[in-house]
XYZ file of C-alpha atoms in Angstrom:
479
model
C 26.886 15.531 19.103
C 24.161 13.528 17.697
C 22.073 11.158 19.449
C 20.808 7.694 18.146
C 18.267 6.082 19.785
C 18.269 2.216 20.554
C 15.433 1.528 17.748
C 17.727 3.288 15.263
C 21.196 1.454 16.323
C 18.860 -1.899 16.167
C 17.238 -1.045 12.985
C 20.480 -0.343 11.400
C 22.413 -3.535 12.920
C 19.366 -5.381 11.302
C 19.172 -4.149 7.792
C 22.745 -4.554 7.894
C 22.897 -8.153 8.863
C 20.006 -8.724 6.345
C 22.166 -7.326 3.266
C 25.251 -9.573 4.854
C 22.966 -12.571 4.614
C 21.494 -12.211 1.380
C 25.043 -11.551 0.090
C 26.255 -14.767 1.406
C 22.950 -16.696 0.320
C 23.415 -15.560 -3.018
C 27.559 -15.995 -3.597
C 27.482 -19.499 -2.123
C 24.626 -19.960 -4.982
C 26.609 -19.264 -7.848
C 29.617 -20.968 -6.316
C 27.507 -23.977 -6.646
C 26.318 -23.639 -9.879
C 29.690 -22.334 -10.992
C 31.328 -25.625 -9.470
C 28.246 -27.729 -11.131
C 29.155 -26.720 -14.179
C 33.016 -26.617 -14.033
C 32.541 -30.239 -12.970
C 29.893 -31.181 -15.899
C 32.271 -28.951 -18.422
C 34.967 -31.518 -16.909
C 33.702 -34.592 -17.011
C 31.905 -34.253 -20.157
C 34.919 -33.191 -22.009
C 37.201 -36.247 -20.516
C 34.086 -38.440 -21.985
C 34.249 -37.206 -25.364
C 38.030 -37.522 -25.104
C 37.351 -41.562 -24.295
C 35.170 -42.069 -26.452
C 36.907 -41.156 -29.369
C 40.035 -42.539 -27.802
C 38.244 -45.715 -27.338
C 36.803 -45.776 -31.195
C 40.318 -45.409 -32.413
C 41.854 -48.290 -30.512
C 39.201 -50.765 -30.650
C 39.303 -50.159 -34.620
C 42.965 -50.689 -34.590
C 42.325 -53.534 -32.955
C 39.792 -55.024 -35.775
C 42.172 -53.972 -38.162
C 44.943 -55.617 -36.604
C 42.791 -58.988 -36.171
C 41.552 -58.784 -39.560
C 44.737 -58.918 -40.775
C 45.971 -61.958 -38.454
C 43.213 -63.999 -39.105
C 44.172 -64.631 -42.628
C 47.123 -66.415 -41.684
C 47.179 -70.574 -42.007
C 48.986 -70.627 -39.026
C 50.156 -68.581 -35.803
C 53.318 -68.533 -35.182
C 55.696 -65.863 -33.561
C 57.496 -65.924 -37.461
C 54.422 -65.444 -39.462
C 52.430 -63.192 -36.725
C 55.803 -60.573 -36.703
C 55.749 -60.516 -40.291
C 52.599 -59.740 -40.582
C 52.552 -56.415 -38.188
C 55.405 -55.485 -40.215
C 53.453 -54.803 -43.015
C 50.908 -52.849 -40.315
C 52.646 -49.590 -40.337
C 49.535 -47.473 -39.945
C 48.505 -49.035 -36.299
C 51.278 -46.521 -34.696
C 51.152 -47.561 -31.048
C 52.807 -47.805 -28.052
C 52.732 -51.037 -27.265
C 51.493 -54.374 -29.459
C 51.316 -57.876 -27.978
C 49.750 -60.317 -29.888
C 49.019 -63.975 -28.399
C 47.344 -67.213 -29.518
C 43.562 -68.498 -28.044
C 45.780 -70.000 -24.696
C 47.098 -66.495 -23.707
C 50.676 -67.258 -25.141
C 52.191 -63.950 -26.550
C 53.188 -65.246 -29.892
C 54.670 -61.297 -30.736
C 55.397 -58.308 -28.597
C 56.422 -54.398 -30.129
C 59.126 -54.132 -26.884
C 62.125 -54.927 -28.081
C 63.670 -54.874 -24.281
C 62.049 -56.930 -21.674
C 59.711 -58.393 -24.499
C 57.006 -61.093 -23.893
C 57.024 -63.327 -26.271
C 56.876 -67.294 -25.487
C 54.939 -65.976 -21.908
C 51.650 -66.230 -21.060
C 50.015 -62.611 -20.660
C 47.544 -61.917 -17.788
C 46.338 -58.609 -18.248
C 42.817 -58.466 -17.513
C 42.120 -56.672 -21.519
C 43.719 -60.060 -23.067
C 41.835 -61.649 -20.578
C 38.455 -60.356 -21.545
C 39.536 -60.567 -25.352
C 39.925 -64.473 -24.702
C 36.394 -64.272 -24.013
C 35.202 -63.459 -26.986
C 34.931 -59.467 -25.901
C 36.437 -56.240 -26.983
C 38.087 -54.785 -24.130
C 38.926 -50.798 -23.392
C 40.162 -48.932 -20.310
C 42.103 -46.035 -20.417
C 43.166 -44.036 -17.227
C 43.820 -40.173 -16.215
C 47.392 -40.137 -17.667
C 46.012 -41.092 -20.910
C 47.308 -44.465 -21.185
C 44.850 -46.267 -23.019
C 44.358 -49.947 -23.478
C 42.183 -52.269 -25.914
C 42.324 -55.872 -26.753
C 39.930 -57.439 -29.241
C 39.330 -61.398 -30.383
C 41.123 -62.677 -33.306
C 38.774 -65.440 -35.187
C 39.352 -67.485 -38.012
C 36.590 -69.213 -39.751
C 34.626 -68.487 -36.412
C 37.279 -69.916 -34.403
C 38.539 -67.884 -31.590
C 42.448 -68.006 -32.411
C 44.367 -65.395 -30.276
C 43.542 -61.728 -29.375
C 45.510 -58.528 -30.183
C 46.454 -56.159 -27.613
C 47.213 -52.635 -27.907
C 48.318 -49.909 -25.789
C 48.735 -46.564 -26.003
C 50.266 -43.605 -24.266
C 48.932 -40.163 -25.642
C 50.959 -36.946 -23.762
C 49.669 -34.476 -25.917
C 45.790 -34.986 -25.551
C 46.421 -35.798 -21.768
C 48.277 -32.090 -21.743
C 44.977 -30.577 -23.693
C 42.897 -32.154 -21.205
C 44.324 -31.482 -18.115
C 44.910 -27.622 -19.653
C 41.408 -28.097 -21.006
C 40.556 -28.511 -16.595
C 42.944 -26.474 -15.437
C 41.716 -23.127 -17.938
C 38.084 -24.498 -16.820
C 39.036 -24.358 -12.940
C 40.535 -20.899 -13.559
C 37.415 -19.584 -15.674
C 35.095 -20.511 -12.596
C 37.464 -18.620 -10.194
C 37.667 -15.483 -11.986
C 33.615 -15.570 -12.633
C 33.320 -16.308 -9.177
C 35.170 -13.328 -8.109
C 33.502 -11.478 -10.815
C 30.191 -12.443 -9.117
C 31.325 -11.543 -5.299
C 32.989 -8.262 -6.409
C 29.738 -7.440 -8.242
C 27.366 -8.507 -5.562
C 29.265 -6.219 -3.331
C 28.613 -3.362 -5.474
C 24.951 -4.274 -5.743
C 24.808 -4.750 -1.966
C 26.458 -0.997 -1.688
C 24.161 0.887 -4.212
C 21.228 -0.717 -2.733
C 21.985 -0.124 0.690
C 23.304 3.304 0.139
C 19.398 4.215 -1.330
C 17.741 1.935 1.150
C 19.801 3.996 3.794
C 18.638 7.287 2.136
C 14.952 6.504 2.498
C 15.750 5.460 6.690
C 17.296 8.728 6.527
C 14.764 11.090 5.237
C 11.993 9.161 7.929
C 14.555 9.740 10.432
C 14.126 13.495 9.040
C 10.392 13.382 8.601
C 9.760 11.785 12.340
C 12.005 15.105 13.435
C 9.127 16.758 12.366
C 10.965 18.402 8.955
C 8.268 17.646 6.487
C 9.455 19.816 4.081
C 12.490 16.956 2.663
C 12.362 15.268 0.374
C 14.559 11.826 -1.092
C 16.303 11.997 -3.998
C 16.193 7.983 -5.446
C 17.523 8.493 -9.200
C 16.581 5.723 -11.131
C 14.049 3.916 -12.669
C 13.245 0.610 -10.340
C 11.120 0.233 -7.618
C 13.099 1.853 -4.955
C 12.831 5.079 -7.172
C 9.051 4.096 -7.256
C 9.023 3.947 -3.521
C 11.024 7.202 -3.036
C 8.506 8.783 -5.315
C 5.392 7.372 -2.722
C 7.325 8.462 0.098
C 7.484 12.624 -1.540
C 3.849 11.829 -2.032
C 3.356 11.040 1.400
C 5.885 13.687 2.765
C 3.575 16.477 0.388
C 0.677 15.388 2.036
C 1.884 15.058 5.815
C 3.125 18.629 5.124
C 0.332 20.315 4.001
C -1.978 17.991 6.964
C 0.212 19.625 9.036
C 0.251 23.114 7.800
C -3.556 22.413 7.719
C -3.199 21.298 11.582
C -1.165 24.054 12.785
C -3.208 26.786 11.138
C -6.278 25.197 12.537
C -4.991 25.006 15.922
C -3.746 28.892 15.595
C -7.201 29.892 14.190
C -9.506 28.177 17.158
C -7.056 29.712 19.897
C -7.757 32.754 18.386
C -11.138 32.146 18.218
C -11.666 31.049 21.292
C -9.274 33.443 23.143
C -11.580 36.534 21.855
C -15.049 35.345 24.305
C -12.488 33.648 26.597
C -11.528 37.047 27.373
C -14.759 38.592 27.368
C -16.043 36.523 29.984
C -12.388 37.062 32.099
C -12.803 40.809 31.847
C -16.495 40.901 32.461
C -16.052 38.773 35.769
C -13.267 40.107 36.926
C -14.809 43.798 36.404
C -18.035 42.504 38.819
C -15.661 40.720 41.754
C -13.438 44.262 41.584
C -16.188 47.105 41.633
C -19.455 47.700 43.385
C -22.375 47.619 40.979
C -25.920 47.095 41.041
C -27.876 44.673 41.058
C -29.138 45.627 36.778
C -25.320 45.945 35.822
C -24.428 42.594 37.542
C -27.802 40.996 35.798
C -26.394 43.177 32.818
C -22.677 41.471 32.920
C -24.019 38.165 33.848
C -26.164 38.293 30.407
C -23.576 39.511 28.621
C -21.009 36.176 30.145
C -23.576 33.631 29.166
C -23.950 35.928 25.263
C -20.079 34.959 25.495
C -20.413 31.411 26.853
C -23.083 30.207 24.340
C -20.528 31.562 21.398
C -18.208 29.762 22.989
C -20.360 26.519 23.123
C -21.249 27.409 19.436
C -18.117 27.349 17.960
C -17.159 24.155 19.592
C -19.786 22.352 18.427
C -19.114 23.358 15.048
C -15.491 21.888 15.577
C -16.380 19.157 17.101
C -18.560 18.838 13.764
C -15.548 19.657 11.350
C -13.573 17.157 13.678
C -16.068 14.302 13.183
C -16.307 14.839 9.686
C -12.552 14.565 9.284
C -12.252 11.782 11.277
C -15.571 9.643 10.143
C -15.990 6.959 7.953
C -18.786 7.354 5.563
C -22.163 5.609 6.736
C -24.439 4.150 4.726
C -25.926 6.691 1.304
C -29.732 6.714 0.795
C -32.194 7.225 -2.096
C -33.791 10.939 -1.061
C -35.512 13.469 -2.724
C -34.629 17.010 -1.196
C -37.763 18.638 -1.417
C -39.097 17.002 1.819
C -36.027 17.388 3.753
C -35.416 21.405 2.594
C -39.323 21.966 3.730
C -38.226 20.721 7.116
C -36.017 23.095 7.388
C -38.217 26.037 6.397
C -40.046 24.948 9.241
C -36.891 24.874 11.448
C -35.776 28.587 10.632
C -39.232 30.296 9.985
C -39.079 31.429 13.738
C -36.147 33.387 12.949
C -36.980 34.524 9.495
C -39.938 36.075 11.046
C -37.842 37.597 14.238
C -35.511 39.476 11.111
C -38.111 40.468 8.990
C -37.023 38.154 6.159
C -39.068 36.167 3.712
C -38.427 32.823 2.253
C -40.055 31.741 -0.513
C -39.599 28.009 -2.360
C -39.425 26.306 -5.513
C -39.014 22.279 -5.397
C -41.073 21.833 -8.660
C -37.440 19.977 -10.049
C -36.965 17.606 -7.390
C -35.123 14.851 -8.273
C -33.945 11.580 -6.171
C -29.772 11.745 -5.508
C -27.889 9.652 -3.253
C -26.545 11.053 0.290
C -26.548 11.137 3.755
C -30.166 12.359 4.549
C -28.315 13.731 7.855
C -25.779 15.629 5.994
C -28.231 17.240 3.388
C -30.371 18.762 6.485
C -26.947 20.503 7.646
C -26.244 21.740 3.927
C -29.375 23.238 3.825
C -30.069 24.230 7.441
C -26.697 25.714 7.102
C -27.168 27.955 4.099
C -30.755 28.964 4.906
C -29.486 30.279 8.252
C -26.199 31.892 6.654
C -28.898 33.092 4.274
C -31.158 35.251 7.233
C -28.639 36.348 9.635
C -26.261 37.940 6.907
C -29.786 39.429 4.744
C -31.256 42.660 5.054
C -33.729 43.692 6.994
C -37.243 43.411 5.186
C -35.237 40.998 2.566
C -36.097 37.771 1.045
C -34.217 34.305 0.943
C -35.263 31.639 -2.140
C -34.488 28.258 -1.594
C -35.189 26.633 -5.336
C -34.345 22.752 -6.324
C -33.478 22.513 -10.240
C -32.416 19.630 -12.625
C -29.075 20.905 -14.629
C -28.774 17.829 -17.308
C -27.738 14.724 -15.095
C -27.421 17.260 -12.181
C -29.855 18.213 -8.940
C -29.105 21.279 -8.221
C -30.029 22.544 -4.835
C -29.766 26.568 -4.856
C -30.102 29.106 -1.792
C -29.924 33.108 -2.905
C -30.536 36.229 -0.308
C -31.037 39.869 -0.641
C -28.319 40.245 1.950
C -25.201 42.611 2.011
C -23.194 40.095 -0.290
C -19.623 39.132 -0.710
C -17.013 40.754 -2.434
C -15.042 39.501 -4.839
C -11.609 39.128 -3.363
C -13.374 37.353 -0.272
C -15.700 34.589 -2.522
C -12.294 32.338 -3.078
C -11.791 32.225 0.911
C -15.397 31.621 2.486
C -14.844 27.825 2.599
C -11.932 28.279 4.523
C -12.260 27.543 8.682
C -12.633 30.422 10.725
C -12.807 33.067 7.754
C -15.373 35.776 8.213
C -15.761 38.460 5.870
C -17.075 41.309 7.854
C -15.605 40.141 11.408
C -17.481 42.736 13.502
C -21.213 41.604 11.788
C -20.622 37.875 12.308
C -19.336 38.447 15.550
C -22.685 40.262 16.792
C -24.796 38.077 14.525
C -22.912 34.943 16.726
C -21.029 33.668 13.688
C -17.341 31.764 14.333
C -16.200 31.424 10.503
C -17.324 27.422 10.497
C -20.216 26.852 9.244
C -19.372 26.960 5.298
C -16.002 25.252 6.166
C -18.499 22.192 7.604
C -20.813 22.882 4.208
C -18.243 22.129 2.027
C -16.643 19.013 3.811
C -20.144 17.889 3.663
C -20.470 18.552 -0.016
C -17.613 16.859 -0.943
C -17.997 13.721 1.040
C -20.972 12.788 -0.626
C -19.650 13.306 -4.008
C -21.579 17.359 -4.552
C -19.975 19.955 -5.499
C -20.617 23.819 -4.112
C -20.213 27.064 -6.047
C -21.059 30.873 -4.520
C -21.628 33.735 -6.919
C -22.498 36.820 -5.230
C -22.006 40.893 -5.679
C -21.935 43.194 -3.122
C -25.283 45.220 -1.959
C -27.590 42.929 -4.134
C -26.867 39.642 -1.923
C -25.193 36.207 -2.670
C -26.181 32.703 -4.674
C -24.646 29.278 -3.242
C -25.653 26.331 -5.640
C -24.814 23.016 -4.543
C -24.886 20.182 -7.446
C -25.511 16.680 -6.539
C -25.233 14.004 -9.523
C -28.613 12.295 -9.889
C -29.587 9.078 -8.792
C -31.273 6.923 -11.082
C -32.301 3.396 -10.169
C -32.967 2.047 -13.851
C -29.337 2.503 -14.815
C -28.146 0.780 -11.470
C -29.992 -2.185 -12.135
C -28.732 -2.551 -15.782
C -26.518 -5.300 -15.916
């Protein structure tokens, strides 16, 4: 049965309740724009339906007054006869009354006002010299307008009006408007919960595969699909996954390497005390073994200060690069290593008449060239000679260190970078070699922006140029 931790439960819970959230945030967003305009849609289409409701009455009205106001004198007789000859006003309701109020003519036939004085607040307002329109949900609508005669206010005329049929396309108008919103509302909720799956079905494919990688499995990888930026960040996460894998292939073969390494004078030094506590010897073979443990224990301390080295340079940030010429700095080492040349019979001979200035680490360009120089005597012949030469290559220093020595062969040249490779095992082994010192060559190199290529052919001795670009101070302080 599988085991989740607390951190991934929480992490899960989380991410979960962030999705919820954001799915909320962004439904009750379009609600409210979908509402915003359902209401504006409303609204706006009521006011157009006024308006032009109110243009047709109130011109009715005019032509109703116009037609009035021609007449010598109001009377319920004349006025009636008068809107009998209107048959184009078509309304629901006509009341027509003098300046007091008085409805000298009304279209009802049954309950009809006529000889009454009418109070309703658009006669009212027509009395006052205004024309009047109101007009309510159920479409009733209602206008009154000020009858003059030779710019006498005389009477008013009073219409009303009871549409059905545009107060049906209105309200259907609403009521398809209403339904419109719902549906796009659902539209939006059932599509945001699609979304909200797909994306946390990938986001929960990259938790899985760190889940995985954290495991220790560096080998997976996520598939994303796509082309957004969670494909983007699936393809950054392989990247990363390549590179943790090989780190760690790196790291484990490392680790396998120095054991072995350091297991071989481990057990020297075991078997050669153990054989002095167990048998009787002399005091020459005790002083014998006892050399022979500290031969083993400075190996030992050897090869870990050459990882420690490798270990610092892995780990270091670079310091700060300086403007140096290598002749001066390759001399010092000829000095350094002349003790030993001399001890194995091998000559070095120099050529810095190319020097040029490049910019390094004046500390790292010692070990390059201490490094090679010594690689240079202990693997020569005896009698042999070791030529340290500095040469200009185009924009190029080239710093180049050739032997006489018992060279490389071929299949071997592509691995002597590597950590802990040795080509002839037994030789470096009694020459006190551990297979790091090229390995810490190269990481130098490369840190400092070189390069470092070996040529070499067995019997005849080997050729390791190192190529530095050059450093030149007139184009740096071109603008």
């Amino acid at each position: 049965m599988a085991i989740i931790s607390e951190s991934e439960r929480t992490g899960s819970r989380r991410y979960g309740n962030t999705q919820f959230r954001f799915g909320v945030v962004y439904t009750l967003i379009t609600l409210a724009v979908l509402i915003f305009l359902n209401l504006y849609c409303s609204s706006t289409s009521r006011e157009l339906l006024y308006q032009s409701k109110q243009s047709s009455m109130i011109e009715k009205c005019h032509l109703a007054a116009a037609e009035i106001s021609s007449l010598e004198v109001l009377s319920p007789s004349t006025v009636s006869a008068t809107v009998s000859q209107m048959e184009s006003l078509r309304v629901t309701r006509l009341i027509i009354t003098d300046q007091s109020g008085l409805v000298l003519y009304d279209s009802y036939t049954e309950d009809s006002a006529v000889g009454a004085y009418a109070l309703l607040p658009e006669i009212v307002g027509a009395l006052e010299s205004n024309n009047v329109f109101s007009c309510d949900d159920s479409i009733i609508s209602r206008a009154a307008s000020p009858i003059y005669s030779y710019g006498t206010l005389v009477g008013c005329v009073y219409m009303m009006e009871y549409d059905a049929e545009q107060g049906a396309v209105l309200r259907s108008l609403q009521t398809n408007i209403l339904t419109i919103t719902l549906i796009l509302e659902l539209i939006v909720i059932v599509f945001s919960m699609i979304f909200a799956l797909i994306f946390s079905t990938r986001m929960r494919r990259v938790l899985s595969s760190m889940h995985i990688i954290r495991e220790g499995d560096y080998s997976h990888r996520v598939e994303m699909g796509g082309h957004d930026e969670l494909t983007f960040l699936g393809d950054e996460f392989n990247d990363l996954t390549a590179r943790l894998q090989i780190s760690e292939g790196k790291r484990r073969q490392f680790v396998s390497d120095a054991s072995h390494e350091l297991k071989t004078p481990l057990a020297s030094i075991k078997l050669l005390s153990d054989s002095i506590l167990q048998n009787d010897m002399d005091v020459d073979t005790i002083r014998e073994f006892v050399g022979d443990i500290g031969s083993e224990a400075d190996r030992l301390n050897r090869m870990t200060q050459k990882l420690l080295s490798l270990t610092r340079l892995d780990s270091q940030e670079d310091g700060e690069f300086e403007i140096v010429y290598m002749a001066p700095t390759a001399q010092r080492v000829v000095r350094m290593l002349s003790a030993l040349a001399e001890e194995s019979g091998i000559t070095i001979e120099t050529d810095f008449q190319d020097d040029c200035p490049i910019l390094i680490l004046e500390d790292d360009l010692y070990q390059i060239i201490f490094n090679l120089a010594e690689n240079g005597i202990k693997y020569n012949t005896p009698g042999g000679k070791l030529t340290i030469r500095l040469l200009r290559e185009g924009e190029n220093a080239l710093l180049q260190v050739s032997d006489t020595g018992v060279g490389i062969p071929q299949e071997a040249i592509g691995h002597v970078f590597e950590r802990f490779y040795r080509v002839d095992k037994a030789r470096s082994r009694k020459s006190g070699g551990s297979g790091l010192g090229l390995a810490i060559v190269r990481n130098m190199v490369e840190r400092n922006q070189g390069e470092i290529r070996v040529a070499s052919e067995v019997g005849k001795g080997s050729v390791f140029t190192v190529i530095f670009p050059i450093f030149d101070p007139g184009e740096e302080e071109t603008p």
